[in-house]
């Protein structure tokens, strides 16, 4: 019998080796697997490469993982925010490496990894500093940059509902990087707020089919601690 | 600049909105361009795309009704209009690169006369670079428009012969809406669309320091 459900976050996470590449979903306040990030920090693996759109906010979650000294390199599109002081400090002291990737290229490199694509030519970034050192080609008269897939050893994904086969649905804009990260990692762990019986998720509504997912763990729904939200509207 | 009717932020947003046709699919970047959404009026059905996986984005919710799973690219709570859709990041950026968005409106540090865009980094030493979706949007949408003040605080033109800041994209900007005038960027250089009252082409050319057709 296939049963991917785990009783605890630590069981769901399993062993994580030093030097692993960890894909972490989430964008702003939506879809951040905060409980799994905390479990990863408590598990204690070091020299990690993290892939996330941002580089942590405030002092909790991803920022706490960075502050623990467990991270060697950050791969992201937008590390600098008003409250990214943990990353900013590590970066300015030369204690963390940064690979800056345009957001769509980040998503597509993850998609390519999950889809078994060896590399792809992408027009984003052509002629900019982010294409320096990369192979380029004119295709139909337009400049393209060669981009490589971005594989993970582990993906941490926050979903909404799941079942014991690992099928997942998401909620609103919390979907963001979840589906492509789930497919791009050798081992994918998802939190859900609700565990459904097999068949309890309409097959028409499954967003991440279970074959991409290794462990599912149910967590309570709590008010978000994820960063990026400010009460006043942006100017 | 006495006697010139400079467009304020709201007037500029209204001016950009005026050129967005009914039925257009539009991405309004983050910051100032998001104000454009306040000026479509009731007669137009404009579908807003947000890079984090929304199509048919609606206005901010009422205070107390925020849903932190429903936010925009600027990470502020928003709503979804009837007919809207959610999708993942790879799909969202496929919509951009694949040419499925009609227009995106971005801010800028500099734009060259032929439409090169610099809007992600001032290249200052010690600054932490961050690009987000700017490069994908700039080259992906069928038309990229820029919304900015024409002059820097110390009076230098942000429309330039060649960008000195790191580029976001090459020859990707079609129109530039500023507080003092609206321009088109073409392979031949700048073309004037309209100017603030009290400002003529010659005066604009002196401010910009470039020929304006």
Tab-separated table of C-alpha atoms in Angstrom:
chain	number	residue	atom	x	y	z
A	1	UNK	CA	0.000	0.000	0.000
A	2	UNK	CA	1.258	3.450	-0.836
A	3	UNK	CA	1.051	5.776	2.127
A	4	UNK	CA	3.119	8.928	1.856
A	5	UNK	CA	1.620	10.585	4.901
A	6	UNK	CA	4.005	11.272	7.770
A	7	UNK	CA	3.044	11.821	11.393
A	8	UNK	CA	5.523	14.595	12.120
A	9	UNK	CA	7.424	17.272	10.231
A	10	UNK	CA	10.746	15.632	11.196
A	11	UNK	CA	9.565	12.257	9.857
A	12	UNK	CA	8.365	13.908	6.674
A	13	UNK	CA	11.683	15.655	6.159
A	14	UNK	CA	13.843	12.595	6.823
A	15	UNK	CA	17.627	12.838	6.657
A	16	UNK	CA	19.060	15.838	4.813
A	17	UNK	CA	22.740	15.662	3.940
A	18	UNK	CA	25.205	18.516	4.275
A	19	UNK	CA	25.622	20.349	0.973
A	20	UNK	CA	22.121	19.515	-0.273
A	21	UNK	CA	20.238	21.806	-2.661
A	22	UNK	CA	16.843	22.601	-1.172
A	23	UNK	CA	14.011	24.131	-3.216
A	24	UNK	CA	11.694	26.176	-1.004
A	25	UNK	CA	8.345	27.367	-2.343
A	26	UNK	CA	6.505	30.552	-1.464
A	27	UNK	CA	6.151	34.132	-2.600
A	28	UNK	CA	5.498	36.911	-0.098
A	29	UNK	CA	2.954	35.722	2.457
A	30	UNK	CA	1.616	32.955	0.200
A	31	UNK	CA	2.744	29.338	0.051
A	32	UNK	CA	5.773	29.606	2.336
A	33	UNK	CA	6.399	26.190	3.963
A	34	UNK	CA	7.395	27.786	7.262
A	35	UNK	CA	6.922	24.635	9.349
A	36	UNK	CA	9.183	22.606	7.034
A	37	UNK	CA	11.801	25.376	6.990
A	38	UNK	CA	11.852	25.299	10.803
A	39	UNK	CA	12.140	21.494	10.725
A	40	UNK	CA	15.065	21.755	8.298
A	41	UNK	CA	16.828	24.206	10.617
A	42	UNK	CA	16.267	21.905	13.590
A	43	UNK	CA	17.489	18.896	11.593
A	44	UNK	CA	20.860	20.624	11.349
A	45	UNK	CA	22.183	20.023	7.802
A	46	UNK	CA	24.899	22.540	6.847
A	47	UNK	CA	26.446	23.994	3.685
A	48	UNK	CA	23.023	24.110	2.050
A	49	UNK	CA	22.147	25.737	-1.258
A	50	UNK	CA	18.651	27.205	-1.028
A	51	UNK	CA	16.418	28.110	-3.947
A	52	UNK	CA	13.602	30.544	-3.150
A	53	UNK	CA	12.252	33.616	-4.905
A	54	UNK	CA	13.458	35.819	-2.035
A	55	UNK	CA	16.085	35.557	0.680
A	56	UNK	CA	14.078	35.682	3.868
A	57	UNK	CA	12.220	38.375	5.766
A	58	UNK	CA	12.392	39.466	9.376
A	59	UNK	CA	13.911	36.954	11.784
A	60	UNK	CA	11.753	33.859	11.319
A	61	UNK	CA	11.472	31.035	8.773
A	62	UNK	CA	14.000	31.331	5.968
A	63	UNK	CA	15.748	34.233	7.710
A	64	UNK	CA	16.225	32.103	10.847
A	65	UNK	CA	17.661	29.295	8.710
A	66	UNK	CA	20.107	31.779	7.149
A	67	UNK	CA	20.982	33.199	10.566
A	68	UNK	CA	21.820	29.692	11.835
A	69	UNK	CA	24.754	29.615	9.427
A	70	UNK	CA	23.466	26.524	7.624
A	71	UNK	CA	23.351	28.109	4.177
A	72	UNK	CA	26.306	28.447	1.825
A	73	UNK	CA	24.461	29.799	-1.209
A	74	UNK	CA	21.157	31.424	-2.080
A	75	UNK	CA	19.635	31.146	-5.564
A	76	UNK	CA	16.868	33.722	-5.949
A	77	UNK	CA	15.437	36.561	-8.033
A	78	UNK	CA	14.821	39.194	-5.369
A	79	UNK	CA	16.959	38.978	-2.210
A	80	UNK	CA	16.650	42.599	-1.195
A	81	UNK	CA	13.501	43.677	0.622
A	82	UNK	CA	12.778	46.158	3.386
A	83	UNK	CA	13.192	43.485	6.069
A	84	UNK	CA	15.788	41.138	4.552
A	85	UNK	CA	18.407	42.224	7.094
A	86	UNK	CA	19.641	38.706	7.897
A	87	UNK	CA	20.549	38.004	4.281
A	88	UNK	CA	21.851	41.559	3.737
A	89	UNK	CA	24.243	41.214	6.668
A	90	UNK	CA	25.525	37.762	5.618
A	91	UNK	CA	26.002	38.958	2.052
A	92	UNK	CA	27.841	42.138	3.010
A	93	UNK	CA	30.168	40.136	5.271
A	94	UNK	CA	30.876	37.702	2.436
A	95	UNK	CA	29.342	34.838	4.396
A	96	UNK	CA	26.840	33.778	1.748
A	97	UNK	CA	27.000	33.345	-1.993
A	98	UNK	CA	24.246	34.751	-4.224
A	99	UNK	CA	23.161	33.501	-7.640
A	100	UNK	CA	20.711	36.068	-8.983
A	101	UNK	CA	18.264	34.657	-11.549
A	102	UNK	CA	15.400	36.472	-13.276
A	103	UNK	CA	12.169	35.209	-11.750
A	104	UNK	CA	10.794	33.616	-14.908
A	105	UNK	CA	14.118	31.980	-15.680
A	106	UNK	CA	14.162	30.617	-12.124
A	107	UNK	CA	10.712	29.084	-12.654
A	108	UNK	CA	11.607	27.719	-16.094
A	109	UNK	CA	14.927	26.231	-14.905
A	110	UNK	CA	12.949	24.379	-12.226
A	111	UNK	CA	10.365	23.301	-14.788
A	112	UNK	CA	13.140	22.082	-17.102
A	113	UNK	CA	14.680	20.046	-14.287
A	114	UNK	CA	11.363	18.355	-13.577
A	115	UNK	CA	10.722	17.768	-17.278
A	116	UNK	CA	14.118	16.287	-18.119
A	117	UNK	CA	15.189	19.155	-20.373
A	118	UNK	CA	18.980	19.406	-20.668
A	119	UNK	CA	19.080	23.188	-21.237
A	120	UNK	CA	17.055	25.847	-23.017
A	121	UNK	CA	17.569	29.135	-24.836
A	122	UNK	CA	15.659	31.994	-23.241
A	123	UNK	CA	15.425	35.637	-24.372
A	124	UNK	CA	15.219	36.971	-20.807
A	125	UNK	CA	18.377	38.743	-19.689
A	126	UNK	CA	20.043	38.840	-23.109
A	127	UNK	CA	22.467	41.771	-23.259
A	128	UNK	CA	22.300	42.337	-19.494
A	129	UNK	CA	24.839	41.651	-16.735
A	130	UNK	CA	22.912	38.501	-15.770
A	131	UNK	CA	23.847	36.896	-19.114
A	132	UNK	CA	27.580	37.523	-18.681
A	133	UNK	CA	29.605	34.357	-19.178
A	134	UNK	CA	26.648	32.439	-20.581
A	135	UNK	CA	26.383	31.002	-24.066
A	136	UNK	CA	24.109	33.059	-26.316
A	137	UNK	CA	22.539	32.517	-29.705
A	138	UNK	CA	20.487	34.543	-32.161
A	139	UNK	CA	17.286	32.646	-32.905
A	140	UNK	CA	14.983	34.161	-35.524
A	141	UNK	CA	16.946	37.388	-35.144
A	142	UNK	CA	16.479	37.597	-31.397
A	143	UNK	CA	19.163	37.135	-28.765
A	144	UNK	CA	18.763	34.188	-26.399
A	145	UNK	CA	20.728	32.976	-23.374
A	146	UNK	CA	21.467	29.310	-22.636
A	147	UNK	CA	20.017	28.341	-19.264
A	148	UNK	CA	20.514	25.080	-17.383
A	149	UNK	CA	17.951	23.132	-15.373
A	150	UNK	CA	17.897	23.655	-11.618
A	151	UNK	CA	17.594	20.334	-9.781
A	152	UNK	CA	16.939	19.956	-6.092
A	153	UNK	CA	17.874	17.202	-3.683
A	154	UNK	CA	14.864	18.224	-1.630
A	155	UNK	CA	11.778	20.390	-2.231
A	156	UNK	CA	9.683	21.903	0.554
A	157	UNK	CA	6.200	22.797	-0.630
A	158	UNK	CA	3.160	24.241	1.122
A	159	UNK	CA	-0.051	22.883	-0.365
A	160	UNK	CA	-3.694	22.982	0.711
A	161	UNK	CA	-5.100	19.441	0.416
A	162	UNK	CA	-3.345	16.154	-0.164
A	163	UNK	CA	-3.911	12.406	-0.028
A	164	UNK	CA	-1.806	9.352	0.764
A	165	UNK	CA	-0.678	9.023	-2.850
A	166	UNK	CA	0.757	12.558	-2.649
A	167	UNK	CA	-1.756	14.319	-4.884
A	168	UNK	CA	-1.879	18.027	-4.044
A	169	UNK	CA	-4.075	21.068	-4.494
A	170	UNK	CA	-3.063	24.602	-3.616
A	171	UNK	CA	-4.889	27.691	-2.431
A	172	UNK	CA	-5.018	30.878	-4.547
A	173	UNK	CA	-1.626	32.555	-5.111
A	174	UNK	CA	0.005	30.114	-2.671
A	175	UNK	CA	0.481	27.794	-5.665
A	176	UNK	CA	3.381	29.920	-7.012
A	177	UNK	CA	6.554	27.771	-7.153
A	178	UNK	CA	5.050	24.629	-5.557
A	179	UNK	CA	4.233	22.587	-8.671
A	180	UNK	CA	7.537	23.196	-10.478
A	181	UNK	CA	9.625	22.653	-7.344
A	182	UNK	CA	7.779	19.431	-6.492
A	183	UNK	CA	8.744	18.061	-9.903
A	184	UNK	CA	12.333	19.350	-9.835
A	185	UNK	CA	13.529	17.624	-6.662
A	186	UNK	CA	14.565	14.032	-5.950
A	187	UNK	CA	12.664	14.136	-2.664
A	188	UNK	CA	9.583	16.339	-2.240
A	189	UNK	CA	7.864	17.019	1.059
A	190	UNK	CA	4.551	18.866	1.186
A	191	UNK	CA	2.536	20.235	4.071
A	192	UNK	CA	-1.234	20.286	3.681
A	193	UNK	CA	-4.003	21.706	5.814
A	194	UNK	CA	-6.300	18.836	4.989
A	195	UNK	CA	-5.724	15.150	4.277
A	196	UNK	CA	-8.317	13.714	1.922
A	197	UNK	CA	-9.263	10.091	1.326
A	198	UNK	CA	-8.081	8.711	-2.012
A	199	UNK	CA	-10.629	9.998	-4.494
A	200	UNK	CA	-11.556	12.819	-2.175
A	201	UNK	CA	-9.736	15.254	-4.431
A	202	UNK	CA	-11.512	15.550	-7.762
A	203	UNK	CA	-8.986	14.234	-10.332
A	204	UNK	CA	-9.873	17.258	-12.503
A	205	UNK	CA	-8.578	19.464	-9.703
A	206	UNK	CA	-5.298	17.739	-8.841
A	207	UNK	CA	-2.566	20.308	-9.529
A	208	UNK	CA	0.491	18.280	-8.503
A	209	UNK	CA	-0.030	14.570	-9.241
A	210	UNK	CA	1.237	12.321	-6.475
A	211	UNK	CA	4.181	10.867	-8.376
A	212	UNK	CA	6.057	14.129	-7.784
A	213	UNK	CA	5.565	13.958	-4.028
A	214	UNK	CA	7.312	11.708	-1.486
A	215	UNK	CA	5.925	12.786	1.861
A	216	UNK	CA	2.764	14.604	2.964
A	217	UNK	CA	2.291	15.963	6.461
A	218	UNK	CA	-0.781	17.700	7.815
A	219	UNK	CA	-0.328	20.980	9.686
A	220	UNK	CA	-2.707	23.360	11.387
A	221	UNK	CA	-3.744	26.514	9.648
A	222	UNK	CA	-2.092	29.433	11.431
A	223	UNK	CA	-1.972	33.136	10.714
A	224	UNK	CA	1.002	33.762	8.470
A	225	UNK	CA	4.327	34.791	9.917
A	226	UNK	CA	5.809	35.046	6.440
A	227	UNK	CA	7.398	38.318	5.589
A	228	UNK	CA	6.787	40.790	2.857
A	229	UNK	CA	3.485	42.114	4.097
A	230	UNK	CA	3.284	45.696	5.184
A	231	UNK	CA	0.059	47.190	6.440
A	232	UNK	CA	0.324	50.345	4.382
A	233	UNK	CA	-0.114	50.013	0.625
A	234	UNK	CA	3.010	50.350	-1.489
A	235	UNK	CA	3.445	53.813	-2.970
B	1	UNK	CA	9.949	75.581	-15.525
B	2	UNK	CA	7.359	78.294	-15.121
B	3	UNK	CA	4.040	77.966	-16.900
B	4	UNK	CA	4.352	74.223	-17.502
B	5	UNK	CA	1.442	72.020	-16.431
B	6	UNK	CA	3.464	69.117	-15.051
B	7	UNK	CA	1.470	65.890	-14.661
B	8	UNK	CA	1.207	64.700	-11.074
B	9	UNK	CA	1.286	60.994	-10.178
B	10	UNK	CA	-2.469	60.528	-10.551
B	11	UNK	CA	-2.607	62.519	-13.801
B	12	UNK	CA	0.221	60.399	-15.174
B	13	UNK	CA	-1.562	57.179	-14.169
B	14	UNK	CA	-4.719	58.525	-15.869
B	15	UNK	CA	-2.718	59.355	-19.006
B	16	UNK	CA	-1.324	55.791	-19.213
B	17	UNK	CA	-4.756	54.268	-18.547
B	18	UNK	CA	-6.213	56.344	-21.385
B	19	UNK	CA	-4.069	54.402	-23.907
B	20	UNK	CA	-4.931	50.906	-22.639
B	21	UNK	CA	-7.676	49.513	-24.870
B	22	UNK	CA	-10.774	47.610	-23.815
B	23	UNK	CA	-10.012	43.884	-23.599
B	24	UNK	CA	-6.268	44.297	-23.077
B	25	UNK	CA	-4.311	41.874	-20.880
B	26	UNK	CA	-1.959	43.987	-18.823
B	27	UNK	CA	0.741	43.625	-16.172
B	28	UNK	CA	1.291	46.707	-14.038
B	29	UNK	CA	4.605	45.785	-12.403
B	30	UNK	CA	4.992	47.033	-8.846
B	31	UNK	CA	4.922	50.477	-7.244
B	32	UNK	CA	3.755	53.507	-9.207
B	33	UNK	CA	2.372	51.665	-12.275
B	34	UNK	CA	-0.207	49.861	-10.095
B	35	UNK	CA	-2.029	53.223	-9.826
B	36	UNK	CA	-2.983	52.916	-13.492
B	37	UNK	CA	-5.622	50.339	-12.486
B	38	UNK	CA	-7.588	53.070	-10.687
B	39	UNK	CA	-8.281	54.882	-13.963
B	40	UNK	CA	-9.800	52.356	-16.380
B	41	UNK	CA	-13.322	53.520	-15.627
B	42	UNK	CA	-16.465	51.430	-15.900
B	43	UNK	CA	-16.572	51.117	-19.687
B	44	UNK	CA	-13.427	49.027	-20.115
B	45	UNK	CA	-12.733	45.396	-19.320
B	46	UNK	CA	-8.973	45.201	-18.738
B	47	UNK	CA	-7.592	41.887	-17.452
B	48	UNK	CA	-4.727	42.344	-15.013
B	49	UNK	CA	-1.955	39.736	-14.781
B	50	UNK	CA	0.207	39.389	-11.684
B	51	UNK	CA	3.511	37.521	-11.971
B	52	UNK	CA	2.829	35.390	-8.898
B	53	UNK	CA	0.055	33.509	-10.647
B	54	UNK	CA	-3.065	35.640	-11.049
B	55	UNK	CA	-5.083	36.627	-14.077
B	56	UNK	CA	-8.102	38.844	-13.503
B	57	UNK	CA	-6.656	40.554	-10.454
B	58	UNK	CA	-9.043	42.939	-8.708
B	59	UNK	CA	-8.531	45.862	-6.328
B	60	UNK	CA	-7.311	45.713	-2.741
B	61	UNK	CA	-9.798	44.143	-0.325
B	62	UNK	CA	-11.541	46.095	2.406
B	63	UNK	CA	-9.610	46.419	5.655
B	64	UNK	CA	-10.070	43.220	7.642
B	65	UNK	CA	-10.909	41.151	4.548
B	66	UNK	CA	-7.290	40.510	3.507
B	67	UNK	CA	-6.386	36.963	2.457
B	68	UNK	CA	-2.637	36.404	2.666
B	69	UNK	CA	-2.826	33.625	0.080
B	70	UNK	CA	-4.141	36.226	-2.382
B	71	UNK	CA	-1.477	38.866	-2.954
B	72	UNK	CA	0.060	40.706	-5.887
B	73	UNK	CA	3.649	40.891	-7.127
B	74	UNK	CA	4.273	43.698	-4.632
B	75	UNK	CA	3.122	41.289	-1.898
B	76	UNK	CA	0.082	43.390	-1.022
B	77	UNK	CA	-3.345	41.750	-0.516
B	78	UNK	CA	-5.595	41.922	-3.584
B	79	UNK	CA	-8.809	40.304	-4.823
B	80	UNK	CA	-9.694	38.157	-7.830
B	81	UNK	CA	-12.464	39.187	-10.210
B	82	UNK	CA	-15.109	36.723	-11.410
B	83	UNK	CA	-13.515	34.976	-14.394
B	84	UNK	CA	-10.057	35.159	-12.857
B	85	UNK	CA	-7.616	32.254	-12.669
B	86	UNK	CA	-4.710	30.980	-10.579
B	87	UNK	CA	-1.634	29.256	-12.041
B	88	UNK	CA	1.937	28.416	-11.091
B	89	UNK	CA	5.042	30.501	-11.680
B	90	UNK	CA	6.293	28.691	-14.793
B	91	UNK	CA	2.902	29.202	-16.448
B	92	UNK	CA	2.814	32.820	-15.332
B	93	UNK	CA	6.146	33.610	-16.960
B	94	UNK	CA	5.287	31.535	-20.031
B	95	UNK	CA	2.397	33.985	-20.459
B	96	UNK	CA	4.949	36.809	-20.526
B	97	UNK	CA	7.691	35.295	-22.669
B	98	UNK	CA	5.176	33.634	-24.934
B	99	UNK	CA	3.813	37.026	-25.977
B	100	UNK	CA	0.398	36.522	-24.396
B	101	UNK	CA	0.365	39.805	-22.462
B	102	UNK	CA	-0.580	42.849	-24.505
B	103	UNK	CA	1.060	45.496	-22.354
B	104	UNK	CA	3.244	45.782	-19.291
B	105	UNK	CA	3.891	49.056	-17.517
B	106	UNK	CA	7.135	49.394	-15.571
B	107	UNK	CA	9.075	52.047	-13.734
B	108	UNK	CA	12.601	52.921	-14.876
B	109	UNK	CA	15.893	54.516	-13.862
B	110	UNK	CA	16.816	55.156	-17.495
B	111	UNK	CA	15.443	54.479	-20.969
B	112	UNK	CA	17.483	54.923	-24.138
B	113	UNK	CA	16.085	56.637	-27.226
B	114	UNK	CA	15.913	53.243	-28.959
B	115	UNK	CA	14.120	51.585	-26.033
B	116	UNK	CA	16.842	49.963	-23.935
B	117	UNK	CA	15.610	49.749	-20.355
B	118	UNK	CA	17.512	50.053	-17.063
B	119	UNK	CA	15.246	49.577	-14.064
B	120	UNK	CA	16.698	46.937	-11.731
B	121	UNK	CA	20.071	48.131	-10.511
B	122	UNK	CA	21.891	51.414	-10.147
B	123	UNK	CA	25.138	49.438	-10.132
B	124	UNK	CA	26.281	51.101	-6.906
B	125	UNK	CA	29.130	49.284	-5.203
B	126	UNK	CA	27.919	47.367	-2.159
B	127	UNK	CA	24.300	47.364	-3.302
B	128	UNK	CA	22.584	43.971	-3.164
B	129	UNK	CA	21.258	43.232	-6.636
B	130	UNK	CA	17.621	42.152	-7.048
B	131	UNK	CA	15.827	41.683	-10.353
B	132	UNK	CA	12.557	39.847	-9.689
B	133	UNK	CA	10.410	39.588	-12.805
B	134	UNK	CA	11.567	42.836	-14.420
B	135	UNK	CA	13.720	41.254	-17.143
B	136	UNK	CA	11.051	38.709	-18.080
B	137	UNK	CA	8.343	41.363	-18.277
B	138	UNK	CA	10.480	43.853	-20.189
B	139	UNK	CA	11.178	41.480	-23.072
B	140	UNK	CA	8.059	39.337	-22.778
B	141	UNK	CA	5.027	41.563	-23.086
B	142	UNK	CA	4.011	42.507	-26.624
B	143	UNK	CA	4.447	46.162	-25.642
B	144	UNK	CA	6.466	47.457	-22.737
B	145	UNK	CA	5.619	50.921	-21.513
B	146	UNK	CA	7.554	52.928	-18.956
B	147	UNK	CA	6.104	55.372	-16.474
B	148	UNK	CA	8.565	57.742	-14.783
B	149	UNK	CA	9.556	61.331	-14.087
B	150	UNK	CA	11.440	62.692	-17.089
B	151	UNK	CA	14.197	64.242	-14.968
B	152	UNK	CA	16.194	63.036	-11.995
B	153	UNK	CA	16.103	65.089	-8.793
B	154	UNK	CA	19.169	66.984	-9.972
B	155	UNK	CA	17.580	67.770	-13.310
B	156	UNK	CA	19.238	65.223	-15.583
B	157	UNK	CA	17.175	63.454	-18.240
B	158	UNK	CA	16.279	59.811	-17.599
B	159	UNK	CA	15.813	59.466	-21.347
B	160	UNK	CA	19.361	58.997	-22.595
B	161	UNK	CA	21.359	58.143	-25.706
B	162	UNK	CA	22.752	55.065	-23.926
B	163	UNK	CA	21.901	53.740	-20.491
B	164	UNK	CA	24.742	54.026	-17.986
B	165	UNK	CA	22.967	51.770	-15.460
B	166	UNK	CA	22.953	47.972	-15.935
B	167	UNK	CA	20.387	46.972	-18.570
B	168	UNK	CA	17.124	45.142	-17.960
B	169	UNK	CA	16.510	44.531	-21.663
B	170	UNK	CA	17.531	45.760	-25.099
B	171	UNK	CA	15.204	47.771	-27.388
B	172	UNK	CA	12.194	46.563	-25.425
B	173	UNK	CA	10.446	49.835	-24.464
B	174	UNK	CA	7.812	51.097	-26.883
B	175	UNK	CA	6.435	54.119	-25.027
B	176	UNK	CA	7.601	56.327	-22.180
B	177	UNK	CA	5.011	58.255	-20.175
B	178	UNK	CA	6.497	61.036	-18.067
B	179	UNK	CA	5.366	64.003	-16.027
B	180	UNK	CA	6.376	66.342	-18.851
B	181	UNK	CA	5.694	64.426	-22.076
B	182	UNK	CA	4.902	61.098	-23.710
B	183	UNK	CA	7.424	59.579	-26.124
B	184	UNK	CA	7.776	56.616	-28.408
B	185	UNK	CA	11.111	54.833	-28.638
B	186	UNK	CA	11.901	53.737	-32.186
B	187	UNK	CA	14.983	52.294	-33.907
B	188	UNK	CA	15.505	55.837	-35.242
B	189	UNK	CA	15.192	57.459	-31.815
B	190	UNK	CA	12.575	59.371	-29.868
B	191	UNK	CA	9.242	60.476	-31.270
B	192	UNK	CA	7.016	62.912	-29.397
B	193	UNK	CA	3.463	61.764	-28.660
B	194	UNK	CA	2.295	64.617	-26.458
B	195	UNK	CA	3.729	67.224	-24.137
B	196	UNK	CA	2.536	68.999	-21.017
B	197	UNK	CA	0.855	72.297	-21.630
B	198	UNK	CA	3.411	75.090	-21.906
B	199	UNK	CA	6.190	72.817	-23.159
B	200	UNK	CA	7.136	72.658	-26.855
B	201	UNK	CA	9.382	70.263	-28.767
B	202	UNK	CA	12.373	72.609	-28.691
B	203	UNK	CA	12.163	73.035	-24.928
B	204	UNK	CA	11.835	69.266	-24.497
B	205	UNK	CA	14.857	68.642	-26.717
B	206	UNK	CA	16.870	71.006	-24.514
B	207	UNK	CA	15.742	69.129	-21.369
B	208	UNK	CA	16.420	65.695	-22.848
B	209	UNK	CA	19.506	66.631	-24.864
B	210	UNK	CA	18.477	64.344	-27.704
B	211	UNK	CA	16.707	64.881	-31.036
B	212	UNK	CA	12.956	64.315	-30.798
B	213	UNK	CA	11.051	63.666	-34.016
